[in-house]
PDB file of C-alpha atoms in Angstrom:
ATOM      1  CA  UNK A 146      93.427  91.635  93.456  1.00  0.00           C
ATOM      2  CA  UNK A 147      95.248  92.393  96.730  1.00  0.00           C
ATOM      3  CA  UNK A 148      94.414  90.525  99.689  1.00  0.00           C
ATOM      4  CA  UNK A 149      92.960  93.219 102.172  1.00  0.00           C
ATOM      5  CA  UNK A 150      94.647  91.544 105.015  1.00  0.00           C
ATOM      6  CA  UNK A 151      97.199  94.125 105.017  1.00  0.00           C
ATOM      7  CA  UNK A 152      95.384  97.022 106.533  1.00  0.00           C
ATOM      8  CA  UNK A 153      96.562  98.499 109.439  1.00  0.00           C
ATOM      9  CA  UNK A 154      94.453  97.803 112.641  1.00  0.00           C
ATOM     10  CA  UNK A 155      93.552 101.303 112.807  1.00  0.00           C
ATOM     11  CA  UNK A 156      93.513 104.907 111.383  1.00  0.00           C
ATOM     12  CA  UNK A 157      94.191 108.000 112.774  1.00  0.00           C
ATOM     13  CA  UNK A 158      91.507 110.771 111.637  1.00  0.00           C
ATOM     14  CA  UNK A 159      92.975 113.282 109.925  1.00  0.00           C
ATOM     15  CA  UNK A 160      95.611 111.129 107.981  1.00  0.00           C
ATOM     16  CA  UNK A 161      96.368 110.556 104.653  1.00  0.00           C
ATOM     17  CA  UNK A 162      96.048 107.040 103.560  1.00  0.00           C
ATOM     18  CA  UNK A 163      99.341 105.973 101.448  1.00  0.00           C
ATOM     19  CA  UNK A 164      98.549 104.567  98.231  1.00  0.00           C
ATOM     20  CA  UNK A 165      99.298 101.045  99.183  1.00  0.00           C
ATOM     21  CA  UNK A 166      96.521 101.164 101.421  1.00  0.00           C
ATOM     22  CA  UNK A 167      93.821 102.862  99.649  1.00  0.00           C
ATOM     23  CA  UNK A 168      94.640 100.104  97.185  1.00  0.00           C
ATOM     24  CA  UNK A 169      93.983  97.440  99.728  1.00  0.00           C
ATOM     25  CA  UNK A 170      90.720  99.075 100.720  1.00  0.00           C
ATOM     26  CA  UNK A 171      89.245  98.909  96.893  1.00  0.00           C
ATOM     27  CA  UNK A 172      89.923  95.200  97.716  1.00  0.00           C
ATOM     28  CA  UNK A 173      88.295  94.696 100.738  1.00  0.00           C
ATOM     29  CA  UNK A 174      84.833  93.954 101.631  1.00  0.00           C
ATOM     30  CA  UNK A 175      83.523  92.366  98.077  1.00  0.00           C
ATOM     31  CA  UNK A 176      82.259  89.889  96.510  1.00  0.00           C
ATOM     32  CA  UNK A 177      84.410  87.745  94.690  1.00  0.00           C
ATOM     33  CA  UNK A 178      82.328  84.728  93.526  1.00  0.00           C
ATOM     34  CA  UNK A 179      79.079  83.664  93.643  1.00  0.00           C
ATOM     35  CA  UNK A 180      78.018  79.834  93.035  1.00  0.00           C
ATOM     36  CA  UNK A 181      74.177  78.588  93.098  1.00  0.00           C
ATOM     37  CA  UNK A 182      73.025  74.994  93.855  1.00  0.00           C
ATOM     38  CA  UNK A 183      70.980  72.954  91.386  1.00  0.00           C
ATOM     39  CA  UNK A 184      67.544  73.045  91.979  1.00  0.00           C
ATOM     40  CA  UNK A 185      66.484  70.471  93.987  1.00  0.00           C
ATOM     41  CA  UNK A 186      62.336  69.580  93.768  1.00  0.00           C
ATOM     42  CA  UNK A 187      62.518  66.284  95.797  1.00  0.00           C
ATOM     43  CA  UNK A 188      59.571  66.216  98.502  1.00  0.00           C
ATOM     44  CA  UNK A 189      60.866  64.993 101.327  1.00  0.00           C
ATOM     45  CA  UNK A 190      59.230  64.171 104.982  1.00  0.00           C
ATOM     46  CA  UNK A 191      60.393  63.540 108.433  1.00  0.00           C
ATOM     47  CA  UNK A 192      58.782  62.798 111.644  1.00  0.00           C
ATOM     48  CA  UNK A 193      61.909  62.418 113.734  1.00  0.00           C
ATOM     49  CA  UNK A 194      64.046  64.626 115.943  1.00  0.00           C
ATOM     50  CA  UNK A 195      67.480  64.150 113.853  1.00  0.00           C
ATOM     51  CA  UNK A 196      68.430  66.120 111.206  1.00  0.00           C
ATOM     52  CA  UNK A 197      68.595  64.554 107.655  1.00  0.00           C
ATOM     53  CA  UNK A 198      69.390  66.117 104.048  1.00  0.00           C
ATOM     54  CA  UNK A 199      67.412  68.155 101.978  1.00  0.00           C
ATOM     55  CA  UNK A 200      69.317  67.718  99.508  1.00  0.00           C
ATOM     56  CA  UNK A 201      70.316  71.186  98.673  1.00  0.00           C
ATOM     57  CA  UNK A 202      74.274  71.307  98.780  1.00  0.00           C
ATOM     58  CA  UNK A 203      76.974  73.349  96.688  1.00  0.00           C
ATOM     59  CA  UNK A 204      80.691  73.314  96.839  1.00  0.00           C
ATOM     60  CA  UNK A 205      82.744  76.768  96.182  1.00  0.00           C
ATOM     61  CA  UNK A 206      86.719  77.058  97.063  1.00  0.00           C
ATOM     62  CA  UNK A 207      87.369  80.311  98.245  1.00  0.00           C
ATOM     63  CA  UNK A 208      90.467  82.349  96.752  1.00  0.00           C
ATOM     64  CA  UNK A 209      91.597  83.526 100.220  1.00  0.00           C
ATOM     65  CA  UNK A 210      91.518  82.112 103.689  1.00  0.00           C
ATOM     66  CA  UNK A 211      90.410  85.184 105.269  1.00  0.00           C
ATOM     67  CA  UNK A 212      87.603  85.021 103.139  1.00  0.00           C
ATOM     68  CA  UNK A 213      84.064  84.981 104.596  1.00  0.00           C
ATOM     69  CA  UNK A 214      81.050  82.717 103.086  1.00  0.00           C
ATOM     70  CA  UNK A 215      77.594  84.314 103.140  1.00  0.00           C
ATOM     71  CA  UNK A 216      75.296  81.281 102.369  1.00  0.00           C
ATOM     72  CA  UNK A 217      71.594  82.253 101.493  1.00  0.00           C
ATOM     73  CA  UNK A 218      68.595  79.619 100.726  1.00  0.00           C
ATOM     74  CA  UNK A 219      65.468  79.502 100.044  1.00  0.00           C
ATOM     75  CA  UNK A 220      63.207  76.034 100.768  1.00  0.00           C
ATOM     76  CA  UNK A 221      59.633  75.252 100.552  1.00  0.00           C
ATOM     77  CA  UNK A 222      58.580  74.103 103.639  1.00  0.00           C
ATOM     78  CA  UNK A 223      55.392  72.200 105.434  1.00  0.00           C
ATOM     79  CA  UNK A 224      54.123  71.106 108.792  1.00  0.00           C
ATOM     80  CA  UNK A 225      51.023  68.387 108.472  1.00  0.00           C
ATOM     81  CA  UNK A 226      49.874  69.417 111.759  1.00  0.00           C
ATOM     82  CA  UNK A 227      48.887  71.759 114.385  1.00  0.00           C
ATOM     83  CA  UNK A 228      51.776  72.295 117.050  1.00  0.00           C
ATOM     84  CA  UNK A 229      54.459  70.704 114.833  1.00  0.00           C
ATOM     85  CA  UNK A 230      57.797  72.552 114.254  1.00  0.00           C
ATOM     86  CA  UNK A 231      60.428  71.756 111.649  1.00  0.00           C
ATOM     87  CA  UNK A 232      63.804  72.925 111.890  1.00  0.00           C
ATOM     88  CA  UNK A 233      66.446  73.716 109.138  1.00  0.00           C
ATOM     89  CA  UNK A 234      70.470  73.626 109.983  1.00  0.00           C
ATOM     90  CA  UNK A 235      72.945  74.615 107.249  1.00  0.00           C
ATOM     91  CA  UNK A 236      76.579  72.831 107.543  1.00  0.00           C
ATOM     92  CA  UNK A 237      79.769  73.422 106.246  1.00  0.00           C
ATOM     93  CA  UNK A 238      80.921  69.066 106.015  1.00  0.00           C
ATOM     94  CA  UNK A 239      79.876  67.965 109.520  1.00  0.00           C
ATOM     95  CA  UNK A 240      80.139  71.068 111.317  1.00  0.00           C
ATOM     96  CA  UNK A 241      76.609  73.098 111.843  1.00  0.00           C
ATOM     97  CA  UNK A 242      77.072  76.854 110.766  1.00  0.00           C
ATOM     98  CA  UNK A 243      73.319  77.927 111.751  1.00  0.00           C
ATOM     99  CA  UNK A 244      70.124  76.273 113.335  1.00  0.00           C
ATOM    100  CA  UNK A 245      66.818  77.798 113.168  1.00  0.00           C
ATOM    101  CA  UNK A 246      64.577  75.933 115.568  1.00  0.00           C
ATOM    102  CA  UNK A 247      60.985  76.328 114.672  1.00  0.00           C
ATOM    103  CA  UNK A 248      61.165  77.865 110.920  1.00  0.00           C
ATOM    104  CA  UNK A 249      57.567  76.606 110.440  1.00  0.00           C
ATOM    105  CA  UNK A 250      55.148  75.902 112.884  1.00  0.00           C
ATOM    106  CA  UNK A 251      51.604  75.216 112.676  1.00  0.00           C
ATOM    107  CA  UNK A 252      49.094  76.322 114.580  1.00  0.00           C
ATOM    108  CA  UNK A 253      46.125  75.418 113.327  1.00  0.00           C
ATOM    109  CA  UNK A 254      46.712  72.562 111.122  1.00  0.00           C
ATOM    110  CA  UNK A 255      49.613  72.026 108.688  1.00  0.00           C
ATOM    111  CA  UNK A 256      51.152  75.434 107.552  1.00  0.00           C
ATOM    112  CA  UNK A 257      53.317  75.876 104.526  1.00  0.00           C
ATOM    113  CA  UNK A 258      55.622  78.529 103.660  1.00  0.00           C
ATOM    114  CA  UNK A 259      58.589  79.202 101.282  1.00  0.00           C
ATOM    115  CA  UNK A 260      61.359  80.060 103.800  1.00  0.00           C
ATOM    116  CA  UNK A 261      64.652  82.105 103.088  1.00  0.00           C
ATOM    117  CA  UNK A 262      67.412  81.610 105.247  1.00  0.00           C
ATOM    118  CA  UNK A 263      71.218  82.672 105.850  1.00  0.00           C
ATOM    119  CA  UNK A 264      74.056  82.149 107.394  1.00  0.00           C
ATOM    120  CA  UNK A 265      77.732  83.734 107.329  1.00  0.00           C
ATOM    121  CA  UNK A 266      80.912  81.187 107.717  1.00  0.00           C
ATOM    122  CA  UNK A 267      84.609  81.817 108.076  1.00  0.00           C
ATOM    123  CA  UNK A 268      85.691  78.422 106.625  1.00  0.00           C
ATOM    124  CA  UNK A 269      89.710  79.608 106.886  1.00  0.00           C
ATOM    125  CA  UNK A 270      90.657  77.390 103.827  1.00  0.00           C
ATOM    126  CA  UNK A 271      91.255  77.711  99.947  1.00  0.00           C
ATOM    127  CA  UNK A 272      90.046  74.367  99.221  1.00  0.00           C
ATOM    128  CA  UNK A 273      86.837  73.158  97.883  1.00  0.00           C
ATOM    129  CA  UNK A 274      84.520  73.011 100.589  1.00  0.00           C
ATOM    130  CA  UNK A 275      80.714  72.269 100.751  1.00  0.00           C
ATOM    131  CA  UNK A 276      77.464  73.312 102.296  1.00  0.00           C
ATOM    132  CA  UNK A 277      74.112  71.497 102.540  1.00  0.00           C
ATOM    133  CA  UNK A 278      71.093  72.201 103.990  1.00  0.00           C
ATOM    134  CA  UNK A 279      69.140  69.264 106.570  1.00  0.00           C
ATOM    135  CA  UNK A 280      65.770  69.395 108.104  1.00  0.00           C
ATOM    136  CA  UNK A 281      63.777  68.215 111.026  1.00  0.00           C
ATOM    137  CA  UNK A 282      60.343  68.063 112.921  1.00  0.00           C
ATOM    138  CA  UNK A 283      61.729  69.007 116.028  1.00  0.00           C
ATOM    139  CA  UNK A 284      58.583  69.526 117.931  1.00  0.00           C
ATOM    140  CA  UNK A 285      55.177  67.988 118.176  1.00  0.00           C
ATOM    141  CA  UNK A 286      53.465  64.372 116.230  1.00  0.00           C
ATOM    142  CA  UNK A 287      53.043  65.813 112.719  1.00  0.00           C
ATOM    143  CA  UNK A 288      55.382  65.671 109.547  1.00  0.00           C
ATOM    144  CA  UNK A 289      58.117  68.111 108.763  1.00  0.00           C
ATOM    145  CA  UNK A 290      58.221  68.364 104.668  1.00  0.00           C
ATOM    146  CA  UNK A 291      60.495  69.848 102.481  1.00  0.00           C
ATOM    147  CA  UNK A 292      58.950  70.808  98.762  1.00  0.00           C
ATOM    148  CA  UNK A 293      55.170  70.011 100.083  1.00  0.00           C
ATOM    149  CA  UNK A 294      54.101  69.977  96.275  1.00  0.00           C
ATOM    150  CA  UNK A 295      56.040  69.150  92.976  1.00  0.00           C
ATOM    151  CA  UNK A 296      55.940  72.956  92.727  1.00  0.00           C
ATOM    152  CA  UNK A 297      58.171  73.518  95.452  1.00  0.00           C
ATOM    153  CA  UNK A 298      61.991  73.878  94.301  1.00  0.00           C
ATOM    154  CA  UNK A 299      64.932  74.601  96.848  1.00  0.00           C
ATOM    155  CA  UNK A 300      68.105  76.215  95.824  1.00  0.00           C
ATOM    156  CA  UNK A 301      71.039  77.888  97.882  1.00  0.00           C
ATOM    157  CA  UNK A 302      73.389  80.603  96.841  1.00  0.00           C
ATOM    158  CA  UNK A 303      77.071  81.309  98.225  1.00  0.00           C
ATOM    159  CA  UNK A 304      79.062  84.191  98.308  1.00  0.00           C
ATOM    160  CA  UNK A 305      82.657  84.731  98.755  1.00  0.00           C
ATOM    161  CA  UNK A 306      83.225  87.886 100.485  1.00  0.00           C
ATOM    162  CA  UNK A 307      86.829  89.333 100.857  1.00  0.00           C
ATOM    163  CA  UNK A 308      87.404  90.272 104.856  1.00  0.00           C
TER     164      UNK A 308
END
């Protein structure tokens, strides 16, 4: 498959695309691979302010550095108390690709819900690289939780995506 990294910067309207570049086109703009994390069930709990690992990771190596990397999970996740807030990052090695401060917070006692997340990366490399997903209770004097119950299972899904 071509790389789509050809394309001109811009079109004229009106004009004929060559062949060459319709060709690139087809290319562009799809997915190329898809890889899923194993299932992790694991309850885990934290009452402090820095981040630790869910356990949810995956490693996928990209065919093209232009490539883009659509991550998407899904986690179970629990406060034990009113006015506490847990907070999910997603990071490609050490470096954080998305926060979301405040995924779950209870307001009336604990509150649990099975969150689904995302976050796009342009990682620039064709070599393996790997995501994981951390939590934290970043507000309040309750528990953050991930998988509340032996029920809950986390998983995350990533997408290469040709740019």
């Amino acid at each position: 498959m071509a790389t789509p990294t050809a394309l001109p910067a811009t079109f004229t309207a009106s004009t004929v695309l060559p062949a060459a570049d319709l060709n690139l086109l087809r290319g562009a703009f799809r997915i190329l691979q898809v890889v899923q994390s194993a299932d992790v069930a694991t309850v885990l709990s934290s009452s402090s302010a820095t981040y630790v690992t869910t356990g949810v990771t995956l490693s996928i190596t990209p065919q093209y550095t232009t490539s883009k990397i659509l991550c998407l999970y899904s986690i179970q996740t629990y406060t034990s108390a009113a006015s506490t807030g847990l907070g999910l990052q997603l990071k490609r090695g050490s470096t954080a690709i998305v926060s979301d401060i405040d995924n779950c917070f209870g307001t009336s006692g604990g509150l649990q819900i099975m969150t689904t997340l995302w976050g796009l990366d342009s990682p620039a490399t064709t070599a393996a690289t790997s995501y994981t997903v951390f939590f934290n209770r970043n507000s309040g004097a309750g528990t953050a939780n991930i998988n509340a119950s032996t029920q809950g299972v986390s998983r995350m899904f990533a997408m290469e995506i040709s740019a």
